[in-house]
PDB file of C-alpha atoms in Angstrom:
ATOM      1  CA  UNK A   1      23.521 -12.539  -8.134  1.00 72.00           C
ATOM      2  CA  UNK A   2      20.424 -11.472 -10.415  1.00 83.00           C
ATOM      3  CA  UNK A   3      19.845 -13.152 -13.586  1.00 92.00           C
ATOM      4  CA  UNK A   4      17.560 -10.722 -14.263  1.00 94.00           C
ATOM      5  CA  UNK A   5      17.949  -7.364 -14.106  1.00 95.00           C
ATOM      6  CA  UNK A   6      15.162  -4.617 -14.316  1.00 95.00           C
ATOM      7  CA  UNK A   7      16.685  -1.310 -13.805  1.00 92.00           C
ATOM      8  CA  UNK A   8      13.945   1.331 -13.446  1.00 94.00           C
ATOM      9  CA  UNK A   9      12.271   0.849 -10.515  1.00 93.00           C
ATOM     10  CA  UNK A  10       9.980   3.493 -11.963  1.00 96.00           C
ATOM     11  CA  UNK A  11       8.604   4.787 -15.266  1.00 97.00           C
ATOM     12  CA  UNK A  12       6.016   7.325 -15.989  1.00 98.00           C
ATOM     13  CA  UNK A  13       4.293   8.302 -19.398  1.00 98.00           C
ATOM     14  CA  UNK A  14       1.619  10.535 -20.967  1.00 98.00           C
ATOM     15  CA  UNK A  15      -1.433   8.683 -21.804  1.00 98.00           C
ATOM     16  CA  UNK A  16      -0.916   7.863 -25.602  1.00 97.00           C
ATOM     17  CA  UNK A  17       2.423   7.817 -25.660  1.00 98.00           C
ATOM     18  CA  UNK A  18       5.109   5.235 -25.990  1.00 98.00           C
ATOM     19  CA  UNK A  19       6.126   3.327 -22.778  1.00 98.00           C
ATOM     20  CA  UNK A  20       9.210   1.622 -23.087  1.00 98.00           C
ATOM     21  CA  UNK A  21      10.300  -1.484 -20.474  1.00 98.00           C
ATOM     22  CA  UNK A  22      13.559  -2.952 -20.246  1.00 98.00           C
ATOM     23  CA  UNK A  23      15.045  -5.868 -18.940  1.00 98.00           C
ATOM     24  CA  UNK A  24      18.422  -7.368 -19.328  1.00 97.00           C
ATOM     25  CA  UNK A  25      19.770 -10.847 -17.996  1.00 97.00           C
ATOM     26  CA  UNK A  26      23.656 -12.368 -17.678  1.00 95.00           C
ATOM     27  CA  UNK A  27      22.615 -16.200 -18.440  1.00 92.00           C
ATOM     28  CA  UNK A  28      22.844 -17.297 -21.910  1.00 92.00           C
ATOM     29  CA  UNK A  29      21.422 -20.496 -21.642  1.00 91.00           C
ATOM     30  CA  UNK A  30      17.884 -18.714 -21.172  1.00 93.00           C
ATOM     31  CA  UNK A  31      15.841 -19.132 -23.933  1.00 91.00           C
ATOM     32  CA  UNK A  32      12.674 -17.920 -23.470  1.00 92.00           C
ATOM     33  CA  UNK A  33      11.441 -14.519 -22.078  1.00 95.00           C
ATOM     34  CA  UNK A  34       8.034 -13.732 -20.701  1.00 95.00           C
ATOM     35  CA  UNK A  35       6.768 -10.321 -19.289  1.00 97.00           C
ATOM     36  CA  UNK A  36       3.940 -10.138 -16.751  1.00 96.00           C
ATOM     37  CA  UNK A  37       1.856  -7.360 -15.546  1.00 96.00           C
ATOM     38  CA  UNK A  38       0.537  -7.351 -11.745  1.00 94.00           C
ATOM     39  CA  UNK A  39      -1.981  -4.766 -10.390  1.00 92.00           C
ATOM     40  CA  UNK A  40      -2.101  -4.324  -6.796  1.00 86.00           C
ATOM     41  CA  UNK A  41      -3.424  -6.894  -3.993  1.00 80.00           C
ATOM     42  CA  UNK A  42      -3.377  -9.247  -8.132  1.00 87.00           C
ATOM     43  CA  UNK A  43      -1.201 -12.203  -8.765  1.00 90.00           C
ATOM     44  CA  UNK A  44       0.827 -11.280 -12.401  1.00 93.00           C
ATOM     45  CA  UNK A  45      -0.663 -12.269 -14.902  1.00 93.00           C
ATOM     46  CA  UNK A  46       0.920 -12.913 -18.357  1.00 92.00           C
ATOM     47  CA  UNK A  47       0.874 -10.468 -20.939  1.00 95.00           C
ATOM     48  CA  UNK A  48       3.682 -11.530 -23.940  1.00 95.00           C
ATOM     49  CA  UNK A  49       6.400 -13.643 -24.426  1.00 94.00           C
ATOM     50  CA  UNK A  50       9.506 -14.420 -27.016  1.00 95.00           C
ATOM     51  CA  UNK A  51      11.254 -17.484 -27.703  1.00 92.00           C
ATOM     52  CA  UNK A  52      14.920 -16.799 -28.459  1.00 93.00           C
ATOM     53  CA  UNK A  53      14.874 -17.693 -32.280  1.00 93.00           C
ATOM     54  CA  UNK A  54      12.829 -14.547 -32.833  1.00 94.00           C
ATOM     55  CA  UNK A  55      13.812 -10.993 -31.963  1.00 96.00           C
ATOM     56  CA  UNK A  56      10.201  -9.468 -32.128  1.00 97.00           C
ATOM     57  CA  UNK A  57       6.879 -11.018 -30.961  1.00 97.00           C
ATOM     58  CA  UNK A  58       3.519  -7.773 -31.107  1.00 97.00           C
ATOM     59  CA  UNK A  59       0.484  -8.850 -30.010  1.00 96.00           C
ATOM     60  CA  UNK A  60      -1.983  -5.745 -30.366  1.00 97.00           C
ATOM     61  CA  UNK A  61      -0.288  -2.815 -28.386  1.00 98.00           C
ATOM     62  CA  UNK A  62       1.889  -4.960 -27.224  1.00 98.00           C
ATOM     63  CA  UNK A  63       5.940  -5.613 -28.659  1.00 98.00           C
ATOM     64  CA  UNK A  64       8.557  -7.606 -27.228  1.00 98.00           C
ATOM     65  CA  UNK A  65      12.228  -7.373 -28.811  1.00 98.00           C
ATOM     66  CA  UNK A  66      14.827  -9.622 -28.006  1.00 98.00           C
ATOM     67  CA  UNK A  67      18.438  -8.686 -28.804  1.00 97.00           C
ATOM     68  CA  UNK A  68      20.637 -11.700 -27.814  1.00 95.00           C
ATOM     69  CA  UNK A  69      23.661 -10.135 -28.563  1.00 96.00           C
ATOM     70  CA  UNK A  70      23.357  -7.908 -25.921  1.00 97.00           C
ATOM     71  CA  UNK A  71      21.499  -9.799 -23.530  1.00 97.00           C
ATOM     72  CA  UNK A  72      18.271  -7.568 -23.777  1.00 97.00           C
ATOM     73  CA  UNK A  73      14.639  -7.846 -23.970  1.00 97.00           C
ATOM     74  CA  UNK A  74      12.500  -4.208 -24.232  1.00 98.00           C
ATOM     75  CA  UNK A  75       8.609  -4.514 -23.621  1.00 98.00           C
ATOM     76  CA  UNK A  76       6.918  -1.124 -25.956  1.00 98.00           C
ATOM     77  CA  UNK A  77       3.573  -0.666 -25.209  1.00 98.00           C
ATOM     78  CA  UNK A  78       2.166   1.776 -28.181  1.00 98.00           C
ATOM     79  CA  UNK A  79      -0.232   3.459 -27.029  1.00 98.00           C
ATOM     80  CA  UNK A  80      -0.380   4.249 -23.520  1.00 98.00           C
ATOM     81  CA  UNK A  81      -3.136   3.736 -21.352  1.00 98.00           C
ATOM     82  CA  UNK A  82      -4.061   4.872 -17.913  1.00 97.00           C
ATOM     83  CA  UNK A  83      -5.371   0.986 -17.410  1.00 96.00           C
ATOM     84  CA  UNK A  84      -1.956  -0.198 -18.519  1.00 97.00           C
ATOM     85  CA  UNK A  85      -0.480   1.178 -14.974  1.00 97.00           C
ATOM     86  CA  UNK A  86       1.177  -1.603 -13.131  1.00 97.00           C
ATOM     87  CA  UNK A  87       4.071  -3.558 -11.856  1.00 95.00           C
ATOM     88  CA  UNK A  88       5.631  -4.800 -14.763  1.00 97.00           C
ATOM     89  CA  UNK A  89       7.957  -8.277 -14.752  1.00 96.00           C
ATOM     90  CA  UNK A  90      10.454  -9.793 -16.977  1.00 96.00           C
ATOM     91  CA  UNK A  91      11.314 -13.330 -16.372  1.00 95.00           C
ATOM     92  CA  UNK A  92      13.332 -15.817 -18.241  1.00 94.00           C
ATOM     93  CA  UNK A  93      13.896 -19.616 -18.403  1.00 90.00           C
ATOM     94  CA  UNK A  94      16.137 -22.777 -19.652  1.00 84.00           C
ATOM     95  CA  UNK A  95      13.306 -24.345 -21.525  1.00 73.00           C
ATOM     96  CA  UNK A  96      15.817 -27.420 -21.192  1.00 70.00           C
ATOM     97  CA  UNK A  97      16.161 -27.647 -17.748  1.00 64.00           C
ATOM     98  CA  UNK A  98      12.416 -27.341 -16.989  1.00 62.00           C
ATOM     99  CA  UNK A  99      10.745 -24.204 -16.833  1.00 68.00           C
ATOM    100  CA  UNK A 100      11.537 -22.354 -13.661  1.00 82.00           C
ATOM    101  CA  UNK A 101      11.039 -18.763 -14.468  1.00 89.00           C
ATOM    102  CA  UNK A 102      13.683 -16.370 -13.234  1.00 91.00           C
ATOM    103  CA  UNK A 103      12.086 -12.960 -12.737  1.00 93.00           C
ATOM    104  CA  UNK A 104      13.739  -9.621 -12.150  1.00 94.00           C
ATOM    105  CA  UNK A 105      12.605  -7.300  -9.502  1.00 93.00           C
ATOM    106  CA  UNK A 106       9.772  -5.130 -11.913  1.00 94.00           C
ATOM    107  CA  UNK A 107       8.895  -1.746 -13.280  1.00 96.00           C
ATOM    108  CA  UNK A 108       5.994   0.604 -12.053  1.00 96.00           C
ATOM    109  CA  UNK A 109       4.430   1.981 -15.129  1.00 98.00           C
ATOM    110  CA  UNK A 110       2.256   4.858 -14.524  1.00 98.00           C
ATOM    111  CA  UNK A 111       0.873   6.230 -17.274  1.00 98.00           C
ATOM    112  CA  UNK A 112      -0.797   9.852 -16.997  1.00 96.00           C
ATOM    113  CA  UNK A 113      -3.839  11.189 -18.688  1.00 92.00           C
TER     114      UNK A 113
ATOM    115  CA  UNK B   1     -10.615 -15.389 -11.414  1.00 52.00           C
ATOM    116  CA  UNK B   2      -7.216 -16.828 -12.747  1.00 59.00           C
ATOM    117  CA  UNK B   3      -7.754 -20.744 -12.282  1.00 91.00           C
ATOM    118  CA  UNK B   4      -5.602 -21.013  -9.004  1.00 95.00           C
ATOM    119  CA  UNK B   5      -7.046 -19.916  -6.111  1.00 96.00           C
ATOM    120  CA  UNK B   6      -5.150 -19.105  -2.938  1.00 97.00           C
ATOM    121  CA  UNK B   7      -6.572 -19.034   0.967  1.00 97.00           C
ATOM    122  CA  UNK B   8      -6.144 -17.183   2.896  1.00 97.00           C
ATOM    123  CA  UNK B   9      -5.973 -14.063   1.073  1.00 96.00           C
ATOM    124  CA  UNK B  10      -4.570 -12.014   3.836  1.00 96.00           C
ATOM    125  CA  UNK B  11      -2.804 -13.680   7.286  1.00 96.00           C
ATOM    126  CA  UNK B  12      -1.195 -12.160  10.231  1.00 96.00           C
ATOM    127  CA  UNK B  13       0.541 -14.332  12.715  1.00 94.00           C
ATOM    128  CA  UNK B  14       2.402 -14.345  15.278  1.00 92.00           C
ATOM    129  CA  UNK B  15       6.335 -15.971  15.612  1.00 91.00           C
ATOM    130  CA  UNK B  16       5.277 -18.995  17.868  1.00 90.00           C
ATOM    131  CA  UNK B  17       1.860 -19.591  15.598  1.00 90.00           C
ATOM    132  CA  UNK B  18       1.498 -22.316  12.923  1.00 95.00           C
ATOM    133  CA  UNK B  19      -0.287 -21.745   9.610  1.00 96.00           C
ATOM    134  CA  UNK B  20      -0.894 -22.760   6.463  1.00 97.00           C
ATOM    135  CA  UNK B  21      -1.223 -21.454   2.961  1.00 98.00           C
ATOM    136  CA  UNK B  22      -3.395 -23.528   0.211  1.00 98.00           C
ATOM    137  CA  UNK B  23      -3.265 -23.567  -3.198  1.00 98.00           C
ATOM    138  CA  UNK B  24      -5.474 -24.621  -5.738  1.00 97.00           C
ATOM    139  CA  UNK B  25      -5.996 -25.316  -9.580  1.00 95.00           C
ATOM    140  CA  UNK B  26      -8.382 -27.185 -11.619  1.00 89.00           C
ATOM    141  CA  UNK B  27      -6.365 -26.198 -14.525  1.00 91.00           C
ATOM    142  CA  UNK B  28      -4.876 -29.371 -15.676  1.00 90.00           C
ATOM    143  CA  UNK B  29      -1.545 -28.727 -15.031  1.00 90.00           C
ATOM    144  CA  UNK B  30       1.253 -30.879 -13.791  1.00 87.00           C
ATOM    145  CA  UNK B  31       3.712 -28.186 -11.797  1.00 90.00           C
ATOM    146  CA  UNK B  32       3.371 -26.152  -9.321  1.00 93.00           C
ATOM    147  CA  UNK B  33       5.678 -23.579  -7.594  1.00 94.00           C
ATOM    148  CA  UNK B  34       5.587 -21.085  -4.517  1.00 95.00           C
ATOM    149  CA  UNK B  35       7.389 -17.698  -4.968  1.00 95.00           C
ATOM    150  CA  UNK B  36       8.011 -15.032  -2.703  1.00 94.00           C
ATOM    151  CA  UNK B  37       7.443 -11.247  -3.446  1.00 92.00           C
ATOM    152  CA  UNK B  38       9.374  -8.331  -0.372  1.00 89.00           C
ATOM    153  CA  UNK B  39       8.998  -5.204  -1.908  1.00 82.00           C
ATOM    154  CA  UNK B  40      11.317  -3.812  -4.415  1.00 77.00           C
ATOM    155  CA  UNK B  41      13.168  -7.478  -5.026  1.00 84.00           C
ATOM    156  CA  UNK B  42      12.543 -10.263  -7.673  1.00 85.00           C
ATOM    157  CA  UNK B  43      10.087 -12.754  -7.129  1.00 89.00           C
ATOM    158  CA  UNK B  44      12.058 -15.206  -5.458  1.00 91.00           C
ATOM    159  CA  UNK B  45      11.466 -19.002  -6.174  1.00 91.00           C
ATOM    160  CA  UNK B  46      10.815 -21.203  -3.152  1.00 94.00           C
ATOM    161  CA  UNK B  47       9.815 -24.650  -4.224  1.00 92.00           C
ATOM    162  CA  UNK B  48       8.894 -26.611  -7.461  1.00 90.00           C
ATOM    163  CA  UNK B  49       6.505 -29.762  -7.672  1.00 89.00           C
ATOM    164  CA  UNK B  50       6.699 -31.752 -10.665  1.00 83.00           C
ATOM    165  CA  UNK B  51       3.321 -34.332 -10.796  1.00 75.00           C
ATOM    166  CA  UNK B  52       3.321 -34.018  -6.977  1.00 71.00           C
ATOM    167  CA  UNK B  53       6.950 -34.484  -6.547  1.00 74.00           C
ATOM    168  CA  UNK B  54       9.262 -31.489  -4.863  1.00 73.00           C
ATOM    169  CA  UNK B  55      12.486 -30.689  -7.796  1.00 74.00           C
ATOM    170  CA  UNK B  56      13.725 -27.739  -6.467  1.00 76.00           C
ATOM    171  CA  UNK B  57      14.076 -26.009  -2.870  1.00 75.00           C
ATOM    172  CA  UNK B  58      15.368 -22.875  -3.660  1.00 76.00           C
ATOM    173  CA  UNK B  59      17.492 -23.218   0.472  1.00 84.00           C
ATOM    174  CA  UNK B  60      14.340 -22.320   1.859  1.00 91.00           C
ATOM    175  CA  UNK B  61      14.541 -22.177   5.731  1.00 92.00           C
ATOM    176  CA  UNK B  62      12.859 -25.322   7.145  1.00 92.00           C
ATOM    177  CA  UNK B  63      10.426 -23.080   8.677  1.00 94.00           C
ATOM    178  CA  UNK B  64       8.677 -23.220   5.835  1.00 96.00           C
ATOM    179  CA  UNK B  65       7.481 -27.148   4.878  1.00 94.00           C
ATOM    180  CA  UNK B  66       5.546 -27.457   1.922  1.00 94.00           C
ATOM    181  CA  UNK B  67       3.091 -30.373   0.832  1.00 94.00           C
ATOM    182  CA  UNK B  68       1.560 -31.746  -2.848  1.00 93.00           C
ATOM    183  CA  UNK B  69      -0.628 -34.596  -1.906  1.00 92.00           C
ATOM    184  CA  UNK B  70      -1.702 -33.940  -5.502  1.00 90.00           C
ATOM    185  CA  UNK B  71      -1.186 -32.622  -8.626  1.00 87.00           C
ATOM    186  CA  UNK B  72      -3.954 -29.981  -7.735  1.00 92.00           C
ATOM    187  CA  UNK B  73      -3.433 -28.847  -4.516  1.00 95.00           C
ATOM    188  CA  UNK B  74      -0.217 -26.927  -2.844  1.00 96.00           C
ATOM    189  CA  UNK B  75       0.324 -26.504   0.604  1.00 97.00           C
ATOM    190  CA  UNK B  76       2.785 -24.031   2.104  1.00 97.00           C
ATOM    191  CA  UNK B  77       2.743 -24.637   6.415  1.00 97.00           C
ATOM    192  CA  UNK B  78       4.261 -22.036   8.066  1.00 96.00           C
ATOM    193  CA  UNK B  79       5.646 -21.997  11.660  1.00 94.00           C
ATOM    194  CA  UNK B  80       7.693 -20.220  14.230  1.00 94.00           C
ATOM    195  CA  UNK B  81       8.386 -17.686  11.315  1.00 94.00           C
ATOM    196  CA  UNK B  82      10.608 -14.410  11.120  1.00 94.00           C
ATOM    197  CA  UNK B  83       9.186 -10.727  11.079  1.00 94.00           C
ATOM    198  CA  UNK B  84      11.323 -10.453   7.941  1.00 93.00           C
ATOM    199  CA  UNK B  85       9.025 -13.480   6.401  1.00 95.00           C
ATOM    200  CA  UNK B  86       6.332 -10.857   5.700  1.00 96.00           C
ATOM    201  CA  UNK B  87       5.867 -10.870   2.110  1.00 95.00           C
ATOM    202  CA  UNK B  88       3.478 -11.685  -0.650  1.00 94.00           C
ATOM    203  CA  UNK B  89       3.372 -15.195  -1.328  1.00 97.00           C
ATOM    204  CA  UNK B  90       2.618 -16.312  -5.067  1.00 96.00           C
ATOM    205  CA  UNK B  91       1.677 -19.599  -5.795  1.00 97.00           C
ATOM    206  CA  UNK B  92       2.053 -20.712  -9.471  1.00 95.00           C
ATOM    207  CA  UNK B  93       0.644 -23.331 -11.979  1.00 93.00           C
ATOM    208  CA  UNK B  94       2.394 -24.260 -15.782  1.00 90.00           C
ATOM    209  CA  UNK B  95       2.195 -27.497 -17.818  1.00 84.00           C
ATOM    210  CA  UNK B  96       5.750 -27.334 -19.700  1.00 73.00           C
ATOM    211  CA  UNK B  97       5.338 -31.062 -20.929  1.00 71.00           C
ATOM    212  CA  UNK B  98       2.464 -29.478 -23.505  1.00 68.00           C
ATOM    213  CA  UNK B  99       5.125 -26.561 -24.101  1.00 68.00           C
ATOM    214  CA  UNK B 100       3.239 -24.155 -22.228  1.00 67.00           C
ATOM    215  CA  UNK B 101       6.496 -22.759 -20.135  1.00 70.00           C
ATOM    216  CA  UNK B 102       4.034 -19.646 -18.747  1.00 82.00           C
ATOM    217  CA  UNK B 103       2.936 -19.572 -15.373  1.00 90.00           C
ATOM    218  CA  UNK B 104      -0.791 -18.990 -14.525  1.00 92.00           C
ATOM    219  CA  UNK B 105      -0.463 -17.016 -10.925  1.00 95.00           C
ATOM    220  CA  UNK B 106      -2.711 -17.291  -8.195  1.00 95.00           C
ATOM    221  CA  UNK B 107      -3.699 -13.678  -6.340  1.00 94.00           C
ATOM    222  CA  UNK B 108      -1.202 -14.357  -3.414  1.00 96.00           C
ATOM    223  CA  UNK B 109      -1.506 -14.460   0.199  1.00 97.00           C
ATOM    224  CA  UNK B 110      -0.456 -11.060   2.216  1.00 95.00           C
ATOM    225  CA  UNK B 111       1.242 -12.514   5.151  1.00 96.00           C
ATOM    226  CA  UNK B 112       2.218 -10.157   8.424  1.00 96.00           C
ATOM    227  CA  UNK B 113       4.408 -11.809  10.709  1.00 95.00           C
ATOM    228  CA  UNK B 114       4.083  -9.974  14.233  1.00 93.00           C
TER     229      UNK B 114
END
């Protein structure tokens, strides 16, 4: 059973445009939401996370918004850029039970120019 | 260069062969993990160390045995192993005692098994 759920394997977007990730999990005990971004023959690397006491964290082009209501985290990426093509991840942990990072299964973001 | 450093990069073996995967990091940190990455699934969770101790084994198949002898260094030995083992193989550093719950990733070993 996935805690984590990434839906679109697959997203594609015009250089300079919006890109728009989502990601939605089932466990409400997580508490803290990370996204990472892996390029081919890479390891991820981490590109901007939320804590669940806020509902927006932006850091340059980069915005995370966290609706706990509805179990839902969206990654918007304002502009676009052709070097922002990657695997996107969305992983989530139970900061009290350690920090083991459940990840769902990623988004490839292409972005066209 | 992210900090942890993974050898071999790429590995092909064959069912009856033993191998090992290292992992390194002079980053400071006190946890370490291995995930697994097959294409088109989640990065899947294999083991946890916590200061050199194992927390979690995610029911990993004992063909896979891996060793901390420290807090820098993670071992991942590998034998008599499935085709369907060939994956990506992450390993993974964080320090959550200093609140820093992120994980800093090394580049993965490509692993064929023939």
């Amino acid at each position: 059973d996935q805690q984590v759920k990434q839906n679109s394997p697959s997203l594609s977007v015009q250089e300079g445009r919006i890109s728009i990730l989502n990601c939605d999990y089932t466990n409400s005990m997580f508490d803290y939401f990370l996204w990472y971004k892996k390029y081919p023959a890479e390891g991820p690397t981490f590109l901007i996370s939320i804590s669940s006491i806020k509902d927006k964290n932006e850091d340059g082009r980069f915005t995370v918004f966290l609706n706990k209501s509805a179990k839902h985290l969206s990654l918007h990426i304002v502009p676009s850029q052709p070097g922002d093509s990657a695997v996107y991840f969305c992983a989530a942990s139970d900061m009290e039970y350690g920090n083991k990072l459940v990840f769902g299964a990623g988004t490839i973001l292409r972005v066209k120019s | 260069e992210t900090g942890v450093t993974q050898t071999p990069r790429h590995l092909v073996m064959g069912m009856t062969n033993k191998k090992s995967l290292k992992c390194e990091q002079h980053l400071g940190h006190n946890a370490m993990y291995w995930y697994k990455q097959s294409a088109k699934k989640p990065l899947e969770l294999m083991f946890v160390y916590n200061f050199k101790e194992q927390t979690e084994n995610n029911s990993v198949p004992s063909r896979f045995s891996p060793e901390c002898p420290n807090s820098s260094h993670l071992f991942l030995h590998l034998h008599t192993l499935q085709p369907e083992d060939s994956a990506l193989y992450l390993c993974a550093s964080s320090h959550p005692d200093r609140g820093d719950y992120g994980y800093t990733f090394g580049s993965g070993t490509r692993l064929t098994v023939v």
